[in-house]
GROMACS .gro file of C-alpha atoms in nm:
model
  420
    1MET     CA    1   5.711   2.032  -2.414
    2ARG     CA    2   5.929   2.223  -2.675
    3ARG     CA    3   6.142   2.046  -2.957
    4ALA     CA    4   6.486   2.064  -2.848
    5THR     CA    5   6.702   2.294  -3.097
    6PRO     CA    6   6.899   2.039  -3.318
    7TRP     CA    7   7.275   2.034  -3.341
    8VAL     CA    8   7.391   2.217  -3.640
    9THR     CA    9   7.608   1.916  -3.720
   10LEU     CA   10   7.388   1.784  -3.835
   11ALA     CA   11   3.598   0.914  -5.081
   12ALA     CA   12   3.408   0.657  -5.014
   13ALA     CA   13   3.521   0.414  -5.313
   14LEU     CA   14   3.279   0.316  -5.598
   15LEU     CA   15   3.199  -0.068  -5.627
   16VAL     CA   16   3.022  -0.068  -5.996
   17ALA     CA   17   3.045  -0.292  -6.293
   18PRO     CA   18   3.402  -0.234  -6.521
   19LEU     CA   19   3.195  -0.001  -6.734
   20VAL     CA   20   3.493   0.124  -6.924
   21ALA     CA   21   3.598   0.399  -7.201
   22PRO     CA   22   3.902   0.390  -7.442
   23VAL     CA   23   4.199   0.574  -7.251
   24ALA     CA   24   4.164   0.863  -7.599
   25ALA     CA   25   3.841   0.922  -7.529
   26THR     CA   26   3.868   1.083  -7.220
   27ALA     CA   27   4.129   1.320  -7.263
   28ALA     CA   28   4.045   1.655  -7.128
   29PRO     CA   29   4.148   1.945  -7.300
   30ALA     CA   30   4.510   2.079  -7.262
   31ALA     CA   31   4.582   2.300  -6.947
   32PRO     CA   32   4.465   2.662  -6.934
   33VAL     CA   33   4.760   2.904  -6.964
   34THR     CA   34   4.674   3.139  -6.733
   35THR     CA   35   4.753   3.074  -6.400
   36VAL     CA   36   4.521   2.974  -6.108
   37ALA     CA   37   4.497   3.236  -5.845
   38ASP     CA   38   4.576   3.013  -5.582
   39PRO     CA   39   4.798   2.747  -5.633
   40MET     CA   40   4.789   2.587  -5.296
   41ALA     CA   41   4.386   2.545  -5.306
   42THR     CA   42   4.444   2.399  -5.672
   43GLN     CA   43   4.661   2.147  -5.565
   44ARG     CA   44   4.442   2.058  -5.256
   45VAL     CA   45   4.151   1.990  -5.494
   46GLN     CA   46   4.416   1.798  -5.707
   47LEU     CA   47   4.514   1.574  -5.444
   48ALA     CA   48   4.166   1.489  -5.330
   49VAL     CA   49   4.044   1.426  -5.742
   50LEU     CA   50   4.361   1.169  -5.730
   51ASP     CA   51   4.336   1.035  -5.405
   52GLU     CA   52   3.983   0.914  -5.462
   53ILE     CA   53   4.148   0.728  -5.790
   54ALA     CA   54   4.378   0.566  -5.609
   55ARG     CA   55   4.124   0.449  -5.309
   56TRP     CA   56   3.895   0.300  -5.603
   57ASP     CA   57   4.241   0.136  -5.776
   58ALA     CA   58   4.337  -0.017  -5.428
   59LEU     CA   59   4.010  -0.183  -5.419
   60GLN     CA   60   4.069  -0.349  -5.746
   61PRO     CA   61   4.174  -0.720  -5.836
   62VAL     CA   62   4.470  -0.573  -6.039
   63SER     CA   63   4.601  -0.169  -5.998
   64GLN     CA   64   4.552  -0.044  -6.360
   65LEU     CA   65   4.715   0.361  -6.247
   66GLY     CA   66   5.042   0.423  -6.370
   67SER     CA   67   5.221   0.781  -6.310
   68THR     CA   68   5.044   1.035  -6.184
   69ALA     CA   69   5.101   1.437  -6.233
   70ILE     CA   70   4.993   1.785  -6.147
   71VAL     CA   71   5.092   2.141  -6.206
   72PRO     CA   72   4.917   2.314  -5.923
   73GLU     CA   73   4.965   2.687  -6.113
   74THR     CA   74   4.730   2.548  -6.389
   75GLY     CA   75   4.519   2.252  -6.220
   76ALA     CA   76   4.619   2.057  -6.507
   77ILE     CA   77   4.615   1.649  -6.407
   78THR     CA   78   4.807   1.392  -6.604
   79ILE     CA   79   4.690   1.009  -6.503
   80GLY     CA   80   4.884   0.687  -6.645
   81TRP     CA   81   4.612   0.427  -6.706
   82VAL     CA   82   4.641   0.041  -6.832
   83GLY     CA   83   4.364  -0.051  -6.986
   84ASP     CA   84   4.027   0.138  -7.096
   85VAL     CA   85   3.888   0.384  -6.830
   86PRO     CA   86   3.622   0.304  -6.626
   87GLN     CA   87   3.345   0.523  -6.592
   88ALA     CA   88   3.307   0.537  -6.235
   89VAL     CA   89   3.709   0.647  -6.272
   90GLN     CA   90   3.608   0.899  -6.502
   91ALA     CA   91   3.382   0.979  -6.271
   92LEU     CA   92   3.605   1.071  -5.997
   93ALA     CA   93   3.805   1.255  -6.223
   94SER     CA   94   3.579   1.566  -6.242
   95ALA     CA   95   3.627   1.853  -6.001
   96ASP     CA   96   3.575   2.245  -5.997
   97GLY     CA   97   3.892   2.405  -6.111
   98VAL     CA   98   4.124   2.139  -6.267
   99THR     CA   99   4.179   1.946  -6.614
  100VAL     CA  100   4.255   1.549  -6.588
  101ASP     CA  101   4.388   1.431  -6.879
  102PHE     CA  102   4.411   1.003  -6.896
  103VAL     CA  103   4.739   0.886  -7.103
  104GLU     CA  104   4.759   0.488  -7.219
  105GLU     CA  105   5.061   0.320  -6.989
  106SER     CA  106   5.189  -0.042  -7.045
  107GLN     CA  107   5.185  -0.087  -6.683
  108SER     CA  108   5.068   0.023  -6.334
  109ALA     CA  109   5.285   0.199  -6.106
  110LEU     CA  110   5.256  -0.137  -5.875
  111ALA     CA  111   5.433  -0.324  -6.107
  112LEU     CA  112   5.647  -0.057  -6.230
  113SER     CA  113   5.834  -0.008  -5.885
  114ALA     CA  114   5.795  -0.408  -5.799
  115GLY     CA  115   6.031  -0.449  -6.187
  116LEU     CA  116   6.277  -0.193  -6.064
  117LEU     CA  117   6.312  -0.352  -5.713
  118ASP     CA  118   6.390  -0.670  -5.847
  119ALA     CA  119   6.598  -0.515  -6.133
  120ALA     CA  120   6.810  -0.339  -5.853
  121THR     CA  121   6.876  -0.674  -5.689
  122SER     CA  122   6.914  -0.880  -6.031
  123LEU     CA  123   7.246  -0.614  -6.104
  124PRO     CA  124   7.573  -0.736  -6.145
  125SER     CA  125   7.715  -0.608  -5.808
  126ASP     CA  126   7.511  -0.495  -5.441
  127ALA     CA  127   7.609  -0.119  -5.530
  128PRO     CA  128   7.438   0.214  -5.483
  129VAL     CA  129   7.219   0.330  -5.793
  130THR     CA  130   6.880   0.520  -5.780
  131PHE     CA  131   6.604   0.417  -6.062
  132GLU     CA  132   6.453   0.766  -6.165
  133VAL     CA  133   6.069   0.690  -6.321
  134ASP     CA  134   5.952   0.943  -6.560
  135GLY     CA  135   5.619   0.811  -6.670
  136GLU     CA  136   5.754   0.489  -6.819
  137ALA     CA  137   6.094   0.594  -6.881
  138VAL     CA  138   6.357   0.476  -6.627
  139THR     CA  139   6.700   0.672  -6.573
  140VAL     CA  140   6.942   0.465  -6.412
  141ALA     CA  141   7.192   0.684  -6.211
  142VAL     CA  142   7.503   0.530  -6.133
  143PRO     CA  143   7.789   0.657  -5.922
  144THR     CA  144   8.086   0.732  -6.126
  145PRO     CA  145   8.408   0.461  -5.986
  146GLU     CA  146   8.546   0.802  -5.875
  147ALA     CA  147   8.224   0.869  -5.638
  148ALA     CA  148   8.174   0.565  -5.526
  149ALA     CA  149   8.568   0.524  -5.433
  150ALA     CA  150   8.507   0.858  -5.297
  151ALA     CA  151   8.203   0.751  -5.052
  152GLY     CA  152   8.379   0.423  -4.987
  153VAL     CA  153   8.127   0.199  -5.170
  154ASP     CA  154   8.132  -0.034  -5.422
  155ALA     CA  155   8.056   0.073  -5.807
  156LEU     CA  156   7.898  -0.066  -6.062
  157PRO     CA  157   8.112  -0.060  -6.414
  158LEU     CA  158   8.025   0.181  -6.676
  159ASP     CA  159   8.175   0.028  -6.988
  160ALA     CA  160   7.989  -0.155  -7.242
  161ALA     CA  161   7.961  -0.459  -7.139
  162GLY     CA  162   7.815  -0.303  -6.747
  163ILE     CA  163   7.551  -0.036  -6.933
  164ALA     CA  164   7.437  -0.367  -7.108
  165ALA     CA  165   7.419  -0.519  -6.781
  166ILE     CA  166   7.203  -0.246  -6.653
  167GLU     CA  167   6.983  -0.263  -6.948
  168ASP     CA  168   6.895  -0.613  -6.959
  169ALA     CA  169   6.842  -0.616  -6.590
  170VAL     CA  170   6.589  -0.341  -6.645
  171ALA     CA  171   6.401  -0.499  -6.927
  172ASP     CA  172   6.437  -0.898  -6.797
  173ALA     CA  173   6.218  -0.699  -6.473
  174THR     CA  174   5.969  -0.511  -6.649
  175ALA     CA  175   5.932  -0.728  -6.935
  176GLY     CA  176   6.078  -0.454  -7.180
  177ASP     CA  177   5.837  -0.220  -7.158
  178VAL     CA  178   6.024   0.101  -7.039
  179GLU     CA  179   6.288   0.275  -7.245
  180VAL     CA  180   6.636   0.265  -7.042
  181ALA     CA  181   6.913   0.513  -6.954
  182VAL     CA  182   7.223   0.471  -6.777
  183GLU     CA  183   7.337   0.777  -6.650
  184ALA     CA  184   7.676   0.839  -6.479
  185VAL     CA  185   7.662   1.066  -6.200
  186ASP     CA  186   7.939   1.278  -5.947
  187ALA     CA  187   7.723   1.161  -5.663
  188VAL     CA  188   7.596   0.822  -5.435
  189PRO     CA  189   7.262   0.792  -5.285
  190ASP     CA  190   7.276   0.797  -4.928
  191THR     CA  191   7.042   0.791  -4.619
  192THR     CA  192   7.013   1.087  -4.374
  193ALA     CA  193   7.077   0.928  -4.020
  194ARG     CA  194   7.371   1.033  -3.825
  195ARG     CA  195   7.511   0.976  -3.502
  196GLY     CA  196   7.599   1.187  -3.247
  197ASP     CA  197   7.370   1.438  -3.052
  198VAL     CA  198   7.165   1.384  -2.743
  199GLN     CA  199   6.821   1.604  -2.751
  200ASP     CA  200   6.452   1.547  -2.599
  201LEU     CA  201   6.229   1.351  -2.824
  202LEU     CA  202   5.871   1.459  -2.946
  203GLY     CA  203   5.689   1.417  -3.326
  204GLY     CA  204   5.908   1.559  -3.510
  205SER     CA  205   6.224   1.578  -3.344
  206THR     CA  206   6.524   1.342  -3.256
  207TYR     CA  207   6.532   1.012  -3.135
  208ALA     CA  208   6.776   0.732  -3.110
  209THR     CA  209   6.778   0.385  -3.226
  210ARG     CA  210   7.059   0.175  -2.985
  211LEU     CA  211   7.229  -0.017  -3.266
  212PRO     CA  212   7.351  -0.383  -3.139
  213SER     CA  213   7.721  -0.228  -3.171
  214GLY     CA  214   7.636  -0.030  -2.900
  215ALA     CA  215   7.610   0.308  -3.112
  216ASN     CA  216   7.360   0.562  -3.126
  217GLN     CA  217   7.185   0.659  -3.452
  218TRP     CA  218   7.006   0.973  -3.437
  219CYS     CA  219   6.678   1.066  -3.640
  220THR     CA  220   6.398   1.289  -3.697
  221SER     CA  221   6.098   1.117  -3.585
  222GLY     CA  222   5.765   1.062  -3.748
  223PHE     CA  223   5.390   1.091  -3.799
  224GLN     CA  224   5.219   0.915  -3.500
  225ALA     CA  225   5.003   0.575  -3.546
  226VAL     CA  226   4.806   0.348  -3.363
  227SER     CA  227   4.786  -0.029  -3.407
  228GLY     CA  228   4.630  -0.276  -3.238
  229HIS     CA  229   4.658  -0.172  -2.836
  230PHE     CA  230   4.979   0.042  -2.877
  231GLN     CA  231   5.062   0.384  -3.003
  232HIS     CA  232   5.356   0.387  -3.262
  233PHE     CA  233   5.551   0.645  -3.431
  234ILE     CA  234   5.618   0.589  -3.827
  235THR     CA  235   6.006   0.671  -3.928
  236ALA     CA  236   6.283   0.497  -4.171
  237ALA     CA  237   6.391   0.145  -4.183
  238HIS     CA  238   6.735   0.293  -4.215
  239CYS     CA  239   6.723   0.427  -3.883
  240SER     CA  240   6.749   0.127  -3.710
  241ASN     CA  241   6.991  -0.056  -3.958
  242TRP     CA  242   6.655  -0.211  -4.140
  243ALA     CA  243   6.602  -0.404  -3.819
  244ASP     CA  244   6.288  -0.468  -3.535
  245GLY     CA  245   6.332  -0.520  -3.190
  246LEU     CA  246   6.587  -0.204  -3.118
  247SER     CA  247   6.565   0.000  -2.859
  248VAL     CA  248   6.443   0.389  -2.920
  249LEU     CA  249   6.582   0.600  -2.688
  250ALA     CA  250   6.519   0.977  -2.576
  251SER     CA  251   6.761   1.223  -2.467
  252GLY     CA  252   6.780   1.125  -2.131
  253GLY     CA  253   6.902   0.790  -2.260
  254GLN     CA  254   6.510   0.655  -2.122
  255THR     CA  255   6.354   0.341  -2.340
  256LEU     CA  256   6.069   0.527  -2.554
  257GLY     CA  257   5.966   0.179  -2.759
  258VAL     CA  258   6.097  -0.073  -2.980
  259THR     CA  259   6.140  -0.085  -3.359
  260THR     CA  260   5.944  -0.319  -3.560
  261GLY     CA  261   5.753  -0.408  -3.844
  262ALA     CA  262   6.054  -0.429  -4.072
  263ASP     CA  263   5.942  -0.785  -4.159
  264ALA     CA  264   5.684  -0.651  -4.372
  265LEU     CA  265   5.795  -0.341  -4.519
  266VAL     CA  266   6.117  -0.465  -4.557
  267ARG     CA  267   6.219  -0.786  -4.619
  268GLY     CA  268   5.815  -0.879  -4.734
  269ALA     CA  269   5.712  -0.889  -5.150
  270ASP     CA  270   5.861  -0.564  -5.173
  271SER     CA  271   6.088  -0.299  -4.980
  272TYR     CA  272   5.991   0.018  -4.840
  273ASP     CA  273   6.226   0.259  -4.606
  274LEU     CA  274   5.968   0.220  -4.371
  275GLN     CA  275   5.938   0.093  -4.009
  276LEU     CA  276   5.712   0.181  -3.697
  277VAL     CA  277   5.879   0.260  -3.341
  278ARG     CA  278   5.594   0.072  -3.069
  279LEU     CA  279   5.585   0.296  -2.790
  280GLY     CA  280   5.603   0.233  -2.418
  281LEU     CA  281   5.241   0.252  -2.214
  282ASP     CA  282   5.425   0.531  -2.008
  283VAL     CA  283   5.490   0.720  -2.339
  284ARG     CA  284   5.193   0.923  -2.535
  285ASN     CA  285   5.177   1.052  -2.871
  286ARG     CA  286   4.949   1.296  -3.049
  287PRO     CA  287   4.799   1.399  -3.448
  288ASP     CA  288   5.043   1.688  -3.463
  289ILE     CA  289   5.416   1.769  -3.578
  290TYR     CA  290   5.671   2.057  -3.494
  291THR     CA  291   5.709   2.305  -3.703
  292SER     CA  292   5.958   2.513  -3.473
  293ASP     CA  293   6.105   2.437  -3.075
  294SER     CA  294   5.738   2.590  -3.018
  295THR     CA  295   5.464   2.542  -3.258
  296SER     CA  296   5.277   2.223  -3.419
  297LEU     CA  297   5.058   2.189  -3.676
  298ARG     CA  298   4.799   1.879  -3.696
  299VAL     CA  299   4.786   1.605  -3.903
  300SER     CA  300   4.449   1.575  -4.095
  301GLY     CA  301   4.491   1.267  -4.318
  302TRP     CA  302   4.756   1.097  -4.560
  303LEU     CA  303   4.788   1.132  -4.912
  304ARG     CA  304   4.768   0.795  -5.082
  305SER     CA  305   4.923   0.942  -5.406
  306LEU     CA  306   5.235   1.171  -5.498
  307PRO     CA  307   5.231   1.276  -5.804
  308THR     CA  308   5.512   1.461  -5.958
  309GLY     CA  309   5.462   1.853  -5.949
  310THR     CA  310   5.360   1.789  -5.603
  311TYR     CA  311   5.501   2.126  -5.341
  312LEU     CA  312   5.574   1.938  -5.021
  313CYS     CA  313   5.696   2.060  -4.633
  314LYS     CA  314   5.929   1.898  -4.443
  315SER     CA  315   6.017   1.887  -4.062
  316GLY     CA  316   6.356   1.777  -4.012
  317THR     CA  317   6.560   1.820  -3.678
  318THR     CA  318   6.906   1.962  -3.860
  319SER     CA  319   6.754   2.122  -4.151
  320GLY     CA  320   6.456   2.258  -3.992
  321ASP     CA  321   6.068   2.317  -4.083
  322ALA     CA  322   6.041   2.466  -4.451
  323CYS     CA  323   5.772   2.405  -4.773
  324ASN     CA  324   6.030   2.438  -5.023
  325LEU     CA  325   6.034   2.083  -5.193
  326GLN     CA  326   5.864   1.956  -5.478
  327VAL     CA  327   5.775   1.644  -5.651
  328THR     CA  328   6.031   1.521  -5.928
  329GLY     CA  329   5.836   1.125  -5.973
  330PRO     CA  330   5.915   0.796  -5.842
  331GLY     CA  331   6.216   0.558  -5.787
  332VAL     CA  332   6.404   0.347  -5.680
  333ALA     CA  333   6.695   0.422  -5.434
  334CYS     CA  334   6.979   0.157  -5.344
  335TYR     CA  335   7.185   0.195  -5.069
  336ALA     CA  336   7.510   0.129  -4.945
  337LEU     CA  337   7.471  -0.127  -4.600
  338SER     CA  338   7.771  -0.056  -4.337
  339SER     CA  339   7.820  -0.483  -4.395
  340GLY     CA  340   7.866  -0.440  -4.770
  341GLY     CA  341   7.628  -0.459  -5.038
  342ALA     CA  342   7.300  -0.230  -5.065
  343GLN     CA  343   6.933  -0.229  -4.968
  344CYS     CA  344   6.695  -0.122  -5.230
  345VAL     CA  345   6.366   0.055  -5.151
  346ASP     CA  346   6.059   0.204  -5.317
  347ILE     CA  347   6.096   0.608  -5.323
  348VAL     CA  348   5.962   0.928  -5.427
  349ARG     CA  349   6.209   1.181  -5.542
  350VAL     CA  350   6.176   1.548  -5.484
  351SER     CA  351   6.432   1.861  -5.550
  352SER     CA  352   6.446   2.219  -5.342
  353THR     CA  353   6.253   2.447  -5.516
  354THR     CA  354   6.495   2.691  -5.256
  355GLY     CA  355   6.782   2.614  -5.020
  356THR     CA  356   6.872   2.229  -4.912
  357ALA     CA  357   6.642   1.968  -4.941
  358PHE     CA  358   6.716   1.739  -4.611
  359CYS     CA  359   7.045   1.724  -4.442
  360LEU     CA  360   7.212   1.400  -4.242
  361GLY     CA  361   6.955   1.368  -3.920
  362ASP     CA  362   6.642   1.443  -4.072
  363SER     CA  363   6.597   1.076  -4.157
  364GLY     CA  364   6.212   0.935  -4.063
  365GLY     CA  365   6.101   1.329  -4.028
  366PRO     CA  366   5.762   1.381  -4.170
  367VAL     CA  367   5.684   1.550  -4.531
  368TYR     CA  368   5.351   1.636  -4.569
  369THR     CA  369   5.177   1.940  -4.769
  370TRP     CA  370   4.864   2.145  -4.655
  371GLY     CA  371   4.533   2.047  -4.602
  372ASP     CA  372   4.172   2.206  -4.514
  373TYR     CA  373   4.191   2.477  -4.188
  374GLY     CA  374   4.528   2.477  -4.183
  375SER     CA  375   4.629   2.100  -4.121
  376ALA     CA  376   4.895   1.873  -4.294
  377LEU     CA  377   4.841   1.573  -4.466
  378ALA     CA  378   5.097   1.323  -4.417
  379ALA     CA  379   5.279   1.262  -4.782
  380GLY     CA  380   5.539   1.023  -4.625
  381VAL     CA  381   5.907   1.083  -4.399
  382VAL     CA  382   6.301   1.184  -4.514
  383SER     CA  383   6.463   0.877  -4.649
  384GLY     CA  384   6.743   1.001  -4.835
  385VAL     CA  385   6.997   1.258  -5.078
  386ARG     CA  386   7.179   1.248  -5.317
  387LEU     CA  387   7.483   1.381  -5.245
  388ALA     CA  388   7.693   1.618  -5.455
  389ALA     CA  389   8.027   1.550  -5.282
  390ALA     CA  390   8.188   1.304  -5.065
  391GLY     CA  391   8.161   1.504  -4.687
  392ASP     CA  392   7.862   1.675  -4.775
  393ARG     CA  393   7.541   1.681  -4.497
  394CYS     CA  394   7.328   1.887  -4.702
  395SER     CA  395   7.158   1.835  -5.077
  396THR     CA  396   6.898   1.980  -5.277
  397LEU     CA  397   6.805   1.650  -5.425
  398GLY     CA  398   6.656   1.425  -5.164
  399TYR     CA  399   6.415   1.070  -5.161
  400VAL     CA  400   6.059   1.055  -4.949
  401ALA     CA  401   5.973   0.711  -4.860
  402PRO     CA  402   5.555   0.751  -4.943
  403ILE     CA  403   5.376   0.655  -4.606
  404ALA     CA  404   5.074   0.525  -4.845
  405ASP     CA  405   5.318   0.209  -4.905
  406LEU     CA  406   5.331   0.125  -4.551
  407MET     CA  407   4.943   0.184  -4.547
  408ARG     CA  408   4.884  -0.039  -4.793
  409VAL     CA  409   5.152  -0.339  -4.641
  410MET     CA  410   5.021  -0.300  -4.306
  411PRO     CA  411   4.614  -0.218  -4.352
  412GLY     CA  412   4.576  -0.256  -3.942
  413VAL     CA  413   4.788   0.082  -3.862
  414GLN     CA  414   4.572   0.397  -3.837
  415LEU     CA  415   4.737   0.778  -3.869
  416ARG     CA  416   4.672   0.955  -3.549
  417ALA     CA  417   4.490   1.211  -3.719
  418ILE     CA  418   4.199   1.450  -3.669
  419SER     CA  419   3.900   1.504  -3.820
  420PHE     CA  420   3.685   1.818  -3.911
   0.00000   0.00000   0.00000
């Protein structure tokens, strides 16, 4: 089947004794000044190295993996690490064509993300805001009162007392181990869901969630998955207004399945803009995503980390398929709720290298990078954008919900993928 044309409106882990070495001793030489011949091939090697380290870290009682960044053009990898670097990790941090530099950090990326989610919920009001992480520095991007008013949402105060309250909330939630800066911005974080348009459903194209109000909320289906005896696809939780048990519809109005997983992913210990749609027994899915109205790409796996600097592609039913994204860092985005207040979730920030990043209607759509033999590696799903002005429908700055968060919280879910 073809994807309908969108409307313009929008490896094995090493279990060893904790042999360690000081972080400083493991620093690699400076990244080469010359560029590599094939940055995308180098990026695959860099991501494979980080995937193995993230896999090892996930099996430990306490995470030590901090921020990560890559430069595909030179092969450089920078890894933040809490405490001494185990020899097992040093052994994993070796591959032809890349250099690895470990830097000491005071808390893991998981701990920092959890702390920022706590900070977001303790702010003076439930207003849209974004926490942008760069290593162990955090910039809190707060919409100006004028921008908030234009978007019809609440605003955090930006006077001296308001800024101090934001800084104190971050300091308290992160044990004071991060640098905090508050920035007033003329933009409001927003999800990329939309209402309208009727189209056929296939992997990477539009579907509708029937909201309790009777309205249809339109998003893009993400990666295909299996859990238990049921087929699923992965999408963004805001597409269902963060609710389980809602019907998901195809273009002709027939029921495809129901939303599920929000209790664990949104209302668990931490919050993620991720959800599953459990498909009916008469609906089949396959391990690919659409790259145009008539072409698709096979999925061969998923990424356990999204380091700063990673080049990514996306498939959205509004903005289309393009490999024009680059990761700028992790963070937390707080989206306004129609009922008032905000929902804060863990995200990764991306910017477009050309054109737009995401448009309204792209929510839930697949974000990926290239794997072996021309396949795709799942990185996450489209979560939201930072719109420059009220009424805008597209943005060069976007937010991605990492698929690794879902896989960690719901280990029984398996991505539908091919193997070579």
